[in-house]
mmCIF file of C-alpha atoms in Angstrom:
data_model
loop_
_atom_site.group_PDB
_atom_site.id
_atom_site.type_symbol
_atom_site.label_atom_id
_atom_site.label_comp_id
_atom_site.label_asym_id
_atom_site.label_seq_id
_atom_site.Cartn_x
_atom_site.Cartn_y
_atom_site.Cartn_z
ATOM 1 C CA UNK M 6 2.711 -20.557 -25.222
ATOM 2 C CA UNK M 7 6.091 -21.998 -24.262
ATOM 3 C CA UNK M 8 7.502 -18.491 -24.012
ATOM 4 C CA UNK M 9 4.694 -17.370 -21.673
ATOM 5 C CA UNK M 10 5.149 -20.403 -19.413
ATOM 6 C CA UNK M 11 8.890 -19.785 -19.298
ATOM 7 C CA UNK M 12 8.388 -16.108 -18.363
ATOM 8 C CA UNK M 13 5.859 -17.039 -15.648
ATOM 9 C CA UNK M 14 8.322 -19.609 -14.251
ATOM 10 C CA UNK M 15 11.136 -17.038 -14.194
ATOM 11 C CA UNK M 16 8.916 -14.499 -12.420
ATOM 12 C CA UNK M 17 7.820 -17.105 -9.866
ATOM 13 C CA UNK M 18 11.402 -18.239 -9.281
ATOM 14 C CA UNK M 19 12.491 -14.609 -8.927
ATOM 15 C CA UNK M 20 9.739 -13.962 -6.369
ATOM 16 C CA UNK M 21 10.732 -17.017 -4.315
ATOM 17 C CA UNK M 22 14.377 -15.940 -4.533
ATOM 18 C CA UNK M 23 13.551 -12.470 -3.211
ATOM 19 C CA UNK M 24 11.519 -13.952 -0.327
ATOM 20 C CA UNK M 25 14.386 -16.100 1.010
ATOM 21 C CA UNK M 26 16.429 -13.319 2.691
ATOM 22 C CA UNK M 27 13.196 -11.863 4.093
ATOM 23 C CA UNK M 28 12.350 -15.220 5.687
ATOM 24 C CA UNK M 29 15.884 -15.517 7.052
ATOM 25 C CA UNK M 30 15.811 -11.985 8.483
ATOM 26 C CA UNK M 31 12.433 -12.605 10.104
ATOM 27 C CA UNK M 32 13.730 -15.795 11.762
ATOM 28 C CA UNK M 33 16.853 -13.964 12.925
ATOM 29 C CA UNK M 34 14.774 -11.126 14.450
ATOM 30 C CA UNK M 35 12.567 -13.627 16.298
ATOM 31 C CA UNK M 36 15.686 -15.409 17.588
ATOM 32 C CA UNK M 37 17.127 -12.090 18.824
ATOM 33 C CA UNK M 38 13.858 -11.167 20.534
ATOM 34 C CA UNK M 39 13.656 -14.568 22.216
ATOM 35 C CA UNK M 40 17.271 -14.710 23.404
ATOM 36 C CA UNK M 41 17.226 -11.146 24.777
ATOM 37 C CA UNK M 42 13.613 -11.023 25.978
ATOM 38 C CA UNK M 43 12.160 -11.490 29.452
ATOM 39 C CA UNK M 44 11.312 -15.195 29.658
ATOM 40 C CA UNK M 45 9.153 -17.239 31.929
ATOM 41 C CA UNK M 46 9.775 -20.894 32.770
ATOM 42 C CA UNK M 47 6.967 -23.374 33.228
ATOM 43 C CA UNK M 48 5.985 -27.016 32.934
ATOM 44 C CA UNK M 49 4.021 -27.942 29.830
ATOM 45 C CA UNK M 50 2.316 -31.126 28.742
ATOM 46 C CA UNK M 51 2.698 -32.326 25.189
ATOM 47 C CA UNK M 52 -0.661 -33.100 23.595
ATOM 48 C CA UNK M 53 -1.307 -34.644 20.203
ATOM 49 C CA UNK M 54 -4.810 -34.194 18.796
ATOM 50 C CA UNK M 55 -6.725 -36.417 16.374
ATOM 51 C CA UNK M 56 -5.079 -34.636 13.420
ATOM 52 C CA UNK M 57 -1.599 -35.506 14.769
ATOM 53 C CA UNK M 58 -0.857 -31.868 15.671
ATOM 54 C CA UNK M 59 1.577 -31.708 18.580
ATOM 55 C CA UNK M 60 1.248 -28.780 21.022
ATOM 56 C CA UNK M 61 2.686 -27.493 24.298
ATOM 57 C CA UNK M 62 -0.111 -26.871 26.779
ATOM 58 C CA UNK M 63 0.595 -24.779 29.866
ATOM 59 C CA UNK M 64 -1.336 -22.459 32.157
ATOM 60 C CA UNK M 65 0.125 -19.182 30.814
ATOM 61 C CA UNK M 66 -1.230 -19.944 27.352
ATOM 62 C CA UNK M 67 -4.587 -21.688 27.313
ATOM 63 C CA UNK M 68 -4.854 -22.614 23.634
ATOM 64 C CA UNK M 69 -1.583 -24.550 23.141
ATOM 65 C CA UNK M 70 1.496 -23.741 21.078
ATOM 66 C CA UNK M 71 3.042 -25.691 18.190
ATOM 67 C CA UNK M 72 5.520 -28.322 19.415
ATOM 68 C CA UNK M 73 6.444 -30.029 16.122
ATOM 69 C CA UNK M 74 10.173 -29.549 16.770
ATOM 70 C CA UNK M 75 9.932 -31.332 20.108
ATOM 71 C CA UNK M 76 11.140 -34.914 20.444
ATOM 72 C CA UNK M 77 8.729 -35.530 23.343
ATOM 73 C CA UNK M 78 5.605 -37.655 22.935
ATOM 74 C CA UNK M 79 1.947 -37.245 23.826
ATOM 75 C CA UNK M 80 1.410 -36.783 27.563
ATOM 76 C CA UNK M 81 5.063 -36.059 28.421
ATOM 77 C CA UNK M 82 5.852 -33.200 30.777
ATOM 78 C CA UNK M 83 8.537 -30.823 29.592
ATOM 79 C CA UNK M 84 10.046 -27.583 30.869
ATOM 80 C CA UNK M 85 9.485 -24.746 28.407
ATOM 81 C CA UNK M 86 10.573 -21.127 28.213
ATOM 82 C CA UNK M 87 8.290 -18.469 26.773
ATOM 83 C CA UNK M 88 8.476 -14.742 26.252
ATOM 84 C CA UNK M 89 6.339 -13.007 28.840
ATOM 85 C CA UNK M 90 5.069 -10.439 26.335
ATOM 86 C CA UNK M 91 4.530 -13.112 23.617
ATOM 87 C CA UNK M 92 3.478 -16.385 25.279
ATOM 88 C CA UNK M 93 3.183 -18.065 21.879
ATOM 89 C CA UNK M 94 7.000 -17.927 21.423
ATOM 90 C CA UNK M 95 7.961 -21.136 23.223
ATOM 91 C CA UNK M 96 11.125 -23.216 23.241
ATOM 92 C CA UNK M 97 12.644 -25.992 25.317
ATOM 93 C CA UNK M 98 15.986 -24.161 25.331
ATOM 94 C CA UNK M 99 16.070 -20.730 27.037
ATOM 95 C CA UNK M 100 18.408 -19.304 24.387
ATOM 96 C CA UNK M 101 17.333 -20.897 21.090
ATOM 97 C CA UNK M 102 13.997 -20.250 19.387
ATOM 98 C CA UNK M 103 15.181 -20.757 15.794
ATOM 99 C CA UNK M 104 18.105 -23.039 14.988
ATOM 100 C CA UNK M 105 20.992 -21.855 12.843
ATOM 101 C CA UNK M 106 19.677 -24.060 10.081
ATOM 102 C CA UNK M 107 16.307 -22.272 10.133
ATOM 103 C CA UNK M 108 18.125 -18.962 9.809
ATOM 104 C CA UNK M 109 20.819 -19.839 7.252
ATOM 105 C CA UNK M 110 18.998 -22.354 5.003
ATOM 106 C CA UNK M 111 16.894 -19.616 3.328
ATOM 107 C CA UNK M 112 20.095 -17.677 2.623
ATOM 108 C CA UNK M 113 21.606 -20.712 0.922
ATOM 109 C CA UNK M 114 18.440 -21.120 -1.150
ATOM 110 C CA UNK M 115 18.649 -17.413 -1.995
ATOM 111 C CA UNK M 116 22.134 -17.942 -3.399
ATOM 112 C CA UNK M 117 21.208 -21.097 -5.345
ATOM 113 C CA UNK M 118 17.966 -19.718 -6.755
ATOM 114 C CA UNK M 119 19.660 -16.394 -7.469
ATOM 115 C CA UNK M 120 22.293 -18.187 -9.523
ATOM 116 C CA UNK M 121 19.528 -20.014 -11.413
ATOM 117 C CA UNK M 122 17.651 -16.779 -12.168
ATOM 118 C CA UNK M 123 20.806 -14.906 -13.205
ATOM 119 C CA UNK M 124 21.892 -17.839 -15.380
ATOM 120 C CA UNK M 125 18.480 -17.902 -17.064
ATOM 121 C CA UNK M 126 18.656 -14.186 -17.827
ATOM 122 C CA UNK M 127 22.246 -14.513 -19.073
ATOM 123 C CA UNK M 128 21.389 -17.460 -21.339
ATOM 124 C CA UNK M 129 18.438 -15.509 -22.778
ATOM 125 C CA UNK M 130 20.755 -12.520 -23.348
ATOM 126 C CA UNK M 131 23.359 -14.682 -25.103
ATOM 127 C CA UNK M 132 20.673 -16.361 -27.215
ATOM 128 C CA UNK M 133 19.331 -12.984 -28.367
ATOM 129 C CA UNK M 134 22.862 -11.721 -29.048
ATOM 130 C CA UNK M 135 23.720 -14.804 -31.141
ATOM 131 C CA UNK M 136 20.435 -14.528 -33.035
ATOM 132 C CA UNK M 137 21.185 -10.879 -33.821
ATOM 133 C CA UNK M 138 24.748 -11.689 -34.947
ATOM 134 C CA UNK M 139 23.545 -14.562 -37.119
ATOM 135 C CA UNK M 140 20.856 -12.312 -38.555
ATOM 136 C CA UNK M 141 23.436 -9.598 -39.318
ATOM 137 C CA UNK M 142 25.806 -12.162 -40.888
ATOM 138 C CA UNK M 143 23.015 -13.552 -43.063
ATOM 139 C CA UNK M 144 22.321 -10.061 -44.438
ATOM 140 C CA UNK M 145 25.959 -9.524 -45.502
#
């Protein structure tokens, strides 16, 4: 049972490791689209609902857009920039949609988790190799 749990953990860790560069690339592509895209500028009001979800509310987008990164409080007016073809891509800075941290942090996790997965495979390889050598030595 321990062996099965260990294999499942390695597979899960490997899957998460593989997803990290994909997440980073996706964030980078969104950042490129936002910085190079045709943007509109408007005034938005920050609203916080009963579930403590903070949103930008403005006339070009009637349903509100996530504003968790914003330092503004409920009822504050703020100038926002949005992509005209994707009004749900909103930022308070006309050039930054994703911060460098949001782009590079998954890459750092990819490296760290990759090292952990490779180390696990290498330790298992060495363990098997030592077991085989000990088994061969015992037969002599």
